[in-house]
JSON list of C-alpha atoms in Angstrom, two decimals:
[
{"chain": "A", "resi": 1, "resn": "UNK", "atom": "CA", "xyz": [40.32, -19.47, -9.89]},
{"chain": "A", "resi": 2, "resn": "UNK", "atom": "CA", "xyz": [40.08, -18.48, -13.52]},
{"chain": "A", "resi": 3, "resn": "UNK", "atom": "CA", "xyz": [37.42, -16.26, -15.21]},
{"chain": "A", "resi": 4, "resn": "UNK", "atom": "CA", "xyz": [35.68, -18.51, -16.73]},
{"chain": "A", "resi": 5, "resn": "UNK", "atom": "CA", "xyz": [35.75, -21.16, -14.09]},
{"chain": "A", "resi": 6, "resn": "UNK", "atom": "CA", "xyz": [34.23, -18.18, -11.44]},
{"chain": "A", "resi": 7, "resn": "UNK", "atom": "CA", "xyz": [31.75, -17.50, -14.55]},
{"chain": "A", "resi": 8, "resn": "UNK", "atom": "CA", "xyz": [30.59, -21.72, -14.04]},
{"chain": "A", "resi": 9, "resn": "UNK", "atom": "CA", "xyz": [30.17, -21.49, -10.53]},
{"chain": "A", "resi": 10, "resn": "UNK", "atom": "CA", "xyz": [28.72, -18.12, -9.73]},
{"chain": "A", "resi": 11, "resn": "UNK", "atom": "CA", "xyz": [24.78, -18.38, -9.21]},
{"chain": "A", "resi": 12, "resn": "UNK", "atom": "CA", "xyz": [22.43, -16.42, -7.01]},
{"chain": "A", "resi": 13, "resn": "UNK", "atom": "CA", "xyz": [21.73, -16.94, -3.72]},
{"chain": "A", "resi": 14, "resn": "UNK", "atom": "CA", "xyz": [18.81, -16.34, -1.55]},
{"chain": "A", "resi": 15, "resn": "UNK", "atom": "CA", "xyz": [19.94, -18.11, 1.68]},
{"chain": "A", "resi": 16, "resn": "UNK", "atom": "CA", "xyz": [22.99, -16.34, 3.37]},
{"chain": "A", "resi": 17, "resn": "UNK", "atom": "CA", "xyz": [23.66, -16.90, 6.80]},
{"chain": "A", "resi": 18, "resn": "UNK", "atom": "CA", "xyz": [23.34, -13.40, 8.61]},
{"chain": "A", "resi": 19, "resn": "UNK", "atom": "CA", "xyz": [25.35, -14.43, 11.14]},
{"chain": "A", "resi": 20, "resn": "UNK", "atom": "CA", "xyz": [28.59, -15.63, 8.80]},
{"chain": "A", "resi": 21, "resn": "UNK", "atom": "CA", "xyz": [30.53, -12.42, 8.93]},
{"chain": "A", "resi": 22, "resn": "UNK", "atom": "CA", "xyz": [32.51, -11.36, 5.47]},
{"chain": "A", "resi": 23, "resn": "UNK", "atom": "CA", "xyz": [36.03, -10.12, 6.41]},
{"chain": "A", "resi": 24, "resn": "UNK", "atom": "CA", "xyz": [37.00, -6.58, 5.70]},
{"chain": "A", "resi": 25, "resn": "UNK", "atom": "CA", "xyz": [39.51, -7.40, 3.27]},
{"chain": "A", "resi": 26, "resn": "UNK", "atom": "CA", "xyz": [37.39, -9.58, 1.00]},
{"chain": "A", "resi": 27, "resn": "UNK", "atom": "CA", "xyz": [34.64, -6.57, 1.24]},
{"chain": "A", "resi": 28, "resn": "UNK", "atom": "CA", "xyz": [37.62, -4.73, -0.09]},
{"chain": "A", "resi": 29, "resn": "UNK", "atom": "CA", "xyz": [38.89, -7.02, -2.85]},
{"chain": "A", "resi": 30, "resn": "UNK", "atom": "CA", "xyz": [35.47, -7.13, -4.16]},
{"chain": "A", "resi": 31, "resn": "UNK", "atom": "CA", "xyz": [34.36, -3.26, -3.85]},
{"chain": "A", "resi": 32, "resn": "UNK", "atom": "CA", "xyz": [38.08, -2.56, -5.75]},
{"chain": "A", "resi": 33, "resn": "UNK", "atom": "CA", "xyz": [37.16, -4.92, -8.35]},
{"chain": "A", "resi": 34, "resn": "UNK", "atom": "CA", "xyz": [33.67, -3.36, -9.17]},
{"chain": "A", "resi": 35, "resn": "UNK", "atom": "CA", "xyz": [35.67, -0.02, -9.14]},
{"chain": "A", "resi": 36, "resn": "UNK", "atom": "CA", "xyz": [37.44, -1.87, -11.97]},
{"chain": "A", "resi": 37, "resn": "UNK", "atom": "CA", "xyz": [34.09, -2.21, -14.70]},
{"chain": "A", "resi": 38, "resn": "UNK", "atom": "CA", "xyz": [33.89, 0.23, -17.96]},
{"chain": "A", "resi": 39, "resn": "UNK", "atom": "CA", "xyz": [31.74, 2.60, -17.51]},
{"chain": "A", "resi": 40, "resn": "UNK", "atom": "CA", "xyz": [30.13, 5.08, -20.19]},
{"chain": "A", "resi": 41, "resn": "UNK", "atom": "CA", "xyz": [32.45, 7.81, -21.29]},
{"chain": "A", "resi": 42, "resn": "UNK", "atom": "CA", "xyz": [34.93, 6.88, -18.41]},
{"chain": "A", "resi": 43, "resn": "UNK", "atom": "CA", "xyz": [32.52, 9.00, -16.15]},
{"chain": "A", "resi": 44, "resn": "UNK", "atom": "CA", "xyz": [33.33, 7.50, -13.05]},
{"chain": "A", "resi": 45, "resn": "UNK", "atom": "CA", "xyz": [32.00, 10.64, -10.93]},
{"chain": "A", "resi": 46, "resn": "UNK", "atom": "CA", "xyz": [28.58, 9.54, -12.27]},
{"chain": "A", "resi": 47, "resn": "UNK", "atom": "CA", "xyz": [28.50, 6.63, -9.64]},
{"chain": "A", "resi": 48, "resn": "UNK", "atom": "CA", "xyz": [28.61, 5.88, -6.05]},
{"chain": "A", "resi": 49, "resn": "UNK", "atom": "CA", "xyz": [29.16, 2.90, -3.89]},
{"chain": "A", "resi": 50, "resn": "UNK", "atom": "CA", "xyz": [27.63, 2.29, 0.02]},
{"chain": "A", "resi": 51, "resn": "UNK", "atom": "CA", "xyz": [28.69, -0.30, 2.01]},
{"chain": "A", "resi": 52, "resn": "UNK", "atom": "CA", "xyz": [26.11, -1.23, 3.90]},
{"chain": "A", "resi": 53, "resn": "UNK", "atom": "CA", "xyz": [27.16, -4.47, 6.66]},
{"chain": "A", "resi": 54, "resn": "UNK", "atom": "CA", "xyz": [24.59, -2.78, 9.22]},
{"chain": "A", "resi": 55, "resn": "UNK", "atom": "CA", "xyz": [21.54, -5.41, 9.56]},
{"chain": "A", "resi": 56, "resn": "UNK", "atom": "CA", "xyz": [19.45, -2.66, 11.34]},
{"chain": "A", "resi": 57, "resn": "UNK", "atom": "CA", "xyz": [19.92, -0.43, 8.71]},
{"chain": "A", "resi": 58, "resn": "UNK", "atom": "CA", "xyz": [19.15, -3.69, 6.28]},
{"chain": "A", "resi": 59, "resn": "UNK", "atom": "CA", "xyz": [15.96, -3.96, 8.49]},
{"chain": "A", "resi": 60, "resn": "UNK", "atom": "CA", "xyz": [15.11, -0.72, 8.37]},
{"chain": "A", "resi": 61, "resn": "UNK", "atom": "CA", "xyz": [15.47, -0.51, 4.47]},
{"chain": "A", "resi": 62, "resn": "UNK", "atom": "CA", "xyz": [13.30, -4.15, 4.09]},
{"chain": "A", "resi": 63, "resn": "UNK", "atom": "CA", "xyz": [10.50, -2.51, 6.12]},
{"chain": "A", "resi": 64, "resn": "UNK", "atom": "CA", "xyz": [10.10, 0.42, 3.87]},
{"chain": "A", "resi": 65, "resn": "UNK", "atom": "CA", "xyz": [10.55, -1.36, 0.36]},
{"chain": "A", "resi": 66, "resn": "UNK", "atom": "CA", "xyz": [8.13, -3.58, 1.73]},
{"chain": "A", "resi": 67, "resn": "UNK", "atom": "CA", "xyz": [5.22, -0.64, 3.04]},
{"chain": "A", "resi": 68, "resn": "UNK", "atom": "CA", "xyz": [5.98, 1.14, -0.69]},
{"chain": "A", "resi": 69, "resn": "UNK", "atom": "CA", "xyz": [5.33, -1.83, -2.74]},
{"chain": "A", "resi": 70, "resn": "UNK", "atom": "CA", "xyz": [2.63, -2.35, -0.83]},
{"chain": "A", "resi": 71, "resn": "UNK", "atom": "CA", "xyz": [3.37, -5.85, 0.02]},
{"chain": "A", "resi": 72, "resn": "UNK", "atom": "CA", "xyz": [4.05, -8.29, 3.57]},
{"chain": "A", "resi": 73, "resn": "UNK", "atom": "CA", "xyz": [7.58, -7.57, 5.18]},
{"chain": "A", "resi": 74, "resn": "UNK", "atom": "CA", "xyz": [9.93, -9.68, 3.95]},
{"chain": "A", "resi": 75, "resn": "UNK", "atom": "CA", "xyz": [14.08, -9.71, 3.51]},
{"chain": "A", "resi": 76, "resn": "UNK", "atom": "CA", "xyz": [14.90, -8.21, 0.12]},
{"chain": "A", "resi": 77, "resn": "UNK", "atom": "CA", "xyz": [18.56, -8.72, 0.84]},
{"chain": "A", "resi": 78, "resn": "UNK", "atom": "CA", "xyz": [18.06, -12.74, 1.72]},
{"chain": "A", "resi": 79, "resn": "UNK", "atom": "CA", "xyz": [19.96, -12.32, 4.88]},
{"chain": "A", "resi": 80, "resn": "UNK", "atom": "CA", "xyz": [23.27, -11.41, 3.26]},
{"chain": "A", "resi": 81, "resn": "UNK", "atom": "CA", "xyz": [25.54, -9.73, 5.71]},
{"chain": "A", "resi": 82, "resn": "UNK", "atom": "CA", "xyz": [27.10, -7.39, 2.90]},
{"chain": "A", "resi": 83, "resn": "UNK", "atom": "CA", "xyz": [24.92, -4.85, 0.58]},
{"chain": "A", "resi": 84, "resn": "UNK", "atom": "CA", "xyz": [26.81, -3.13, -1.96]},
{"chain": "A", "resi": 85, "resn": "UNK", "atom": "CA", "xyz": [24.34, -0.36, -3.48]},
{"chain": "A", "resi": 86, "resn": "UNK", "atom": "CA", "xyz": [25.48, 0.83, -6.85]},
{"chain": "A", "resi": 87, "resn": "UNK", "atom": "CA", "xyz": [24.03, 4.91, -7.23]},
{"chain": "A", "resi": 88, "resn": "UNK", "atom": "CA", "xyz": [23.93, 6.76, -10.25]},
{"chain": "A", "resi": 89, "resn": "UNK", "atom": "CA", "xyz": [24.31, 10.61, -10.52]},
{"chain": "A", "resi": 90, "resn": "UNK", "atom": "CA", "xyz": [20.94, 11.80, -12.42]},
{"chain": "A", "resi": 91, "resn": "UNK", "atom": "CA", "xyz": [22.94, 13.45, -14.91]},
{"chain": "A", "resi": 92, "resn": "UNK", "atom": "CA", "xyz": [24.01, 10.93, -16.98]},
{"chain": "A", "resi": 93, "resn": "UNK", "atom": "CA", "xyz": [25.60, 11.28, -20.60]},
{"chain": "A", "resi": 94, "resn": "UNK", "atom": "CA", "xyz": [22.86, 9.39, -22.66]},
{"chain": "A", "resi": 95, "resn": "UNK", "atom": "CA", "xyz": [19.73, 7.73, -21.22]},
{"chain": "A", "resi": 96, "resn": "UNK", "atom": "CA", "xyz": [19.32, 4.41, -19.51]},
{"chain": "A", "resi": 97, "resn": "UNK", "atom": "CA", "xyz": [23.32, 4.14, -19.34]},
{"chain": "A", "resi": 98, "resn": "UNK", "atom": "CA", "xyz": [23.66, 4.53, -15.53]},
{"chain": "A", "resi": 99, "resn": "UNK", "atom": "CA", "xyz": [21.56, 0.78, -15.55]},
{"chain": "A", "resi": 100, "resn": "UNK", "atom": "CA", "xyz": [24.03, -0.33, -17.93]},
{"chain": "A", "resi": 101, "resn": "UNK", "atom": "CA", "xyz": [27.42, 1.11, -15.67]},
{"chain": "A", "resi": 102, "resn": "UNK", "atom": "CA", "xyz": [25.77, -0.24, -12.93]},
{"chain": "A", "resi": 103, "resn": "UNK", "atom": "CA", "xyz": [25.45, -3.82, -14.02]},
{"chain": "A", "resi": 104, "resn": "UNK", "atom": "CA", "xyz": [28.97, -3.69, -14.99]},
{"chain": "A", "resi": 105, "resn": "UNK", "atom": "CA", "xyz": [30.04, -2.78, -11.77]},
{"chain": "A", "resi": 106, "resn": "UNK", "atom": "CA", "xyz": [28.02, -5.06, -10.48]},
{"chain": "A", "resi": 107, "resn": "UNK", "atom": "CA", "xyz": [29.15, -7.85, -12.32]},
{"chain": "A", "resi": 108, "resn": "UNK", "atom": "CA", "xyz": [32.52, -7.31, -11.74]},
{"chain": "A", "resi": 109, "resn": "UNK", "atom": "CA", "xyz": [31.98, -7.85, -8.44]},
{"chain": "A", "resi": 110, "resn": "UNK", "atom": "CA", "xyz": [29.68, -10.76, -8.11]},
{"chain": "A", "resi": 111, "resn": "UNK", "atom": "CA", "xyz": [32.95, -12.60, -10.18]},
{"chain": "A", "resi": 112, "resn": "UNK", "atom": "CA", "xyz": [35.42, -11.32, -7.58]},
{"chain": "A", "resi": 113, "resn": "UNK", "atom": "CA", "xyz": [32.98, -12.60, -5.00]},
{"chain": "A", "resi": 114, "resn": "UNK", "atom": "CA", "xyz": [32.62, -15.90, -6.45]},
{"chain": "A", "resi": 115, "resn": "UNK", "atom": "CA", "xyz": [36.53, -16.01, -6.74]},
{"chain": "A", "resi": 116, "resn": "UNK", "atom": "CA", "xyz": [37.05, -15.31, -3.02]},
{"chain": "A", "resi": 117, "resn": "UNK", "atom": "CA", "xyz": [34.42, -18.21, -2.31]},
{"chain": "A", "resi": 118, "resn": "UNK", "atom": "CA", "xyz": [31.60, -15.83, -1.60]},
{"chain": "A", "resi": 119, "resn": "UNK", "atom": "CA", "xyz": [28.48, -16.40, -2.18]},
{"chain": "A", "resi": 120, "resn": "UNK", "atom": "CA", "xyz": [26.21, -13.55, -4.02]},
{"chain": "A", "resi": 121, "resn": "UNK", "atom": "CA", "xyz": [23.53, -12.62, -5.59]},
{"chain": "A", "resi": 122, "resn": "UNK", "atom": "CA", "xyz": [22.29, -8.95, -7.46]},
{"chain": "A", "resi": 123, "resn": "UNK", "atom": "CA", "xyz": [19.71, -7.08, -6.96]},
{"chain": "A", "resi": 124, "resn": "UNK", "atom": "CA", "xyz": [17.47, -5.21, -8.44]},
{"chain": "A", "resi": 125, "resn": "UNK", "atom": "CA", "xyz": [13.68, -4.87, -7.21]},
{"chain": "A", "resi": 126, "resn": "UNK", "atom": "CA", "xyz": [14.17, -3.38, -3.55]},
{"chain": "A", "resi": 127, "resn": "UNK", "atom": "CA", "xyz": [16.33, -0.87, -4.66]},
{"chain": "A", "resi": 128, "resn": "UNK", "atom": "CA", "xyz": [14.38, 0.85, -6.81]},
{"chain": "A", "resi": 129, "resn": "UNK", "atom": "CA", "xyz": [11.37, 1.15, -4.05]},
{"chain": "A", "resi": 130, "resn": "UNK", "atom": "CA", "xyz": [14.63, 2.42, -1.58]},
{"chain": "A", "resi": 131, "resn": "UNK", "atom": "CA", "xyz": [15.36, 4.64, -4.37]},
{"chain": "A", "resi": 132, "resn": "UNK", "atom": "CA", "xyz": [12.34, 6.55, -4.17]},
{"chain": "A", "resi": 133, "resn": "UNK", "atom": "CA", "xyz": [12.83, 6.78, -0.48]},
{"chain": "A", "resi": 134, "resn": "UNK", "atom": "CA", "xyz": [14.74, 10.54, -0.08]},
{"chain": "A", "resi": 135, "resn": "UNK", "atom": "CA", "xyz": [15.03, 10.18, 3.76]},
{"chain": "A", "resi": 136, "resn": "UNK", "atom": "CA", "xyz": [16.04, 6.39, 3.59]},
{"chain": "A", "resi": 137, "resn": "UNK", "atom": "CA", "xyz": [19.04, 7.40, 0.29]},
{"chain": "A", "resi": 138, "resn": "UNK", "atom": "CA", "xyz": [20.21, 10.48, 3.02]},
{"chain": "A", "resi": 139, "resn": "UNK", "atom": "CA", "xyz": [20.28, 8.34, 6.27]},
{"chain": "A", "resi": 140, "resn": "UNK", "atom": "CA", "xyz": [23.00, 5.84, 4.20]},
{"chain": "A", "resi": 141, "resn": "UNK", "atom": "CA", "xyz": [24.87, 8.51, 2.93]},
{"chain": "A", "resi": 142, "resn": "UNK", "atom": "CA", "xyz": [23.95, 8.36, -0.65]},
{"chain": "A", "resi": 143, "resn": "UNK", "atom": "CA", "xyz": [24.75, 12.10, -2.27]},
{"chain": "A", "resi": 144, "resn": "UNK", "atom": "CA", "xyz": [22.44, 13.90, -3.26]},
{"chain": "A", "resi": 145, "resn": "UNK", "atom": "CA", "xyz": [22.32, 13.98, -6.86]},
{"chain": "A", "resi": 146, "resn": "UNK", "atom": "CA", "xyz": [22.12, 10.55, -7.09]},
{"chain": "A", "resi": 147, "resn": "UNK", "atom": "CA", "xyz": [19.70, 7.17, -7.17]},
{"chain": "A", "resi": 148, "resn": "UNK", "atom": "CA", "xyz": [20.19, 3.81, -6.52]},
{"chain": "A", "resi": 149, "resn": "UNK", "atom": "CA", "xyz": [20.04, 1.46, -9.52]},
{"chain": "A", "resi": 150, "resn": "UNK", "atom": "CA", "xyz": [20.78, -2.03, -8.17]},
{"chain": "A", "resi": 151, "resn": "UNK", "atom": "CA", "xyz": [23.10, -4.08, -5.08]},
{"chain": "A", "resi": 152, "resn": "UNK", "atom": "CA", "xyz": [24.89, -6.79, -4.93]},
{"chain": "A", "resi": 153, "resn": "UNK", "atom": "CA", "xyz": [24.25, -9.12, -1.96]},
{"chain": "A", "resi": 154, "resn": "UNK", "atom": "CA", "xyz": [27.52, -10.99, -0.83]},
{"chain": "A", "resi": 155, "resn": "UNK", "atom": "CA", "xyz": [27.91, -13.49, 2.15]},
{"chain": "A", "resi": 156, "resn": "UNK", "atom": "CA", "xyz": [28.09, -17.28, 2.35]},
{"chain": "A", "resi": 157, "resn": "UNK", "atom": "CA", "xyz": [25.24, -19.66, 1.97]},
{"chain": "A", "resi": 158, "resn": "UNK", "atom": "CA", "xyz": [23.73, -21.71, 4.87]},
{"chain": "A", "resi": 159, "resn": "UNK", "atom": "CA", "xyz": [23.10, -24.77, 2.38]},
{"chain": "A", "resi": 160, "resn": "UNK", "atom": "CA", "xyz": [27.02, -24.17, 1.08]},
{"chain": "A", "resi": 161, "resn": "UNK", "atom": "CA", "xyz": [28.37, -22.93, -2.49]},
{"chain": "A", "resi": 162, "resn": "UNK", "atom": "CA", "xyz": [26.69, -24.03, -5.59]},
{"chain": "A", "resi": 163, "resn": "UNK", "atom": "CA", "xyz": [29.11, -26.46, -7.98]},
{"chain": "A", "resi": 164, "resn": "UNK", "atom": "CA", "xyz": [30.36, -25.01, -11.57]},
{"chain": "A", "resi": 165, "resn": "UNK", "atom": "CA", "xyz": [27.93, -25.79, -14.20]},
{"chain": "A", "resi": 166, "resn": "UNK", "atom": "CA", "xyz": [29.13, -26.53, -17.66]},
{"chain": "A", "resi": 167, "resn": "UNK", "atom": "CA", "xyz": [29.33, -23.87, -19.76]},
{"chain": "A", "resi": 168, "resn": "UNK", "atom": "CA", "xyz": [26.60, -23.26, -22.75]},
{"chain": "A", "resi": 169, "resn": "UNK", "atom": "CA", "xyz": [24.61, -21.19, -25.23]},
{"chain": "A", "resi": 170, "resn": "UNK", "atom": "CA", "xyz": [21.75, -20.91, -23.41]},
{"chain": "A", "resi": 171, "resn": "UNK", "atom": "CA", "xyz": [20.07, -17.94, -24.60]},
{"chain": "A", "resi": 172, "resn": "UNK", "atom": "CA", "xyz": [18.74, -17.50, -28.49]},
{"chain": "A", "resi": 173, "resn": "UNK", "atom": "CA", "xyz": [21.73, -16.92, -30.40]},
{"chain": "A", "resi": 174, "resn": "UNK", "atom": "CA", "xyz": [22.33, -16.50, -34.57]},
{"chain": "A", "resi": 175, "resn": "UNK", "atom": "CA", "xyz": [25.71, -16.50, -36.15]},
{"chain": "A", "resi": 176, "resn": "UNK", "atom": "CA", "xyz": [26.35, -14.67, -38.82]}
]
């Protein structure tokens, strides 16, 4: 597939089959090509990737977003079988730049997905209640030092892979 033909077709999913596993190597291909994004100053140290493909940890981490935001339980992942959490090291070179690695990482991979015929989606709102959960960040392994920012959710889709849209300008735009 082509760049721009993985930029038509990728769109964000909320309706992954838990039960459709993801193989190890396309976890891989799409992990190496996050590892790929710039990043701010070439200060790669400053993130961190976990691999989460445990649905009891996914559970567990649904359960507590839910009982901090003070809301009904519900699955903040969308039953994808593959969470990639995107951390950020607190020290960061200028402020608000550890969002803006992490959506290039991110972004990077949600392409790759797309390419490998994954389905995916990123994420945003549950990990930021996970990353104010210390015992929750330990228990996956996330150093200390560092926060989540956002996840990408990768799997395959029960109602099957959305078709490429036509390319546009769809947001305001002035030439100059």
């Amino acid at each position: 597939m082509q760049t721009l033909e993985a930029i038509a077709k990728r769109k964000s999913t909320r309706d992954f089959d838990p039960d459709q596993a993801v193989s190890d190597e396309l976890v891989e291909t799409v992990v190496k090509a996050g590892c790929q994004a710039p990043v701010g100053g070439n200060d790669r140290k400053s993130l961190h990737l976990t691999v989460c493909r445990n649905r009891e940890v996914l559970n567990e981490i649904n359960q507590s977003t839910a009982a901090a935001m003070k809301m009904e339980p519900r699955d903040f992942f969308y039953g994808a079988p593959v969470v990639i959490i995107v951390s950020a090291s607190e020290k960061q070179m200028a402020p608000g730049i550890e969002c803006a690695n992490a959506a290039c990482v991110i972004e990077n991979m949600l392409l790759a997905a797309t390419d490998a015929g994954l389905d995916n989606i990123y994420l945003w709102g549950g990990v930021q209640a996970l990353a104010k959960n210390a015992a929750m960040c330990a228990k996956m392994g996330i150093p200390e030092g560092f926060k989540p920012v956002s996840a990408a959710a990768i799997g395959y889709s029960k109602s099957g892979s959305p078709q490429p849209r036509e390319l546009s300008v769809s947001l305001e735009s002035n030439y100059i």
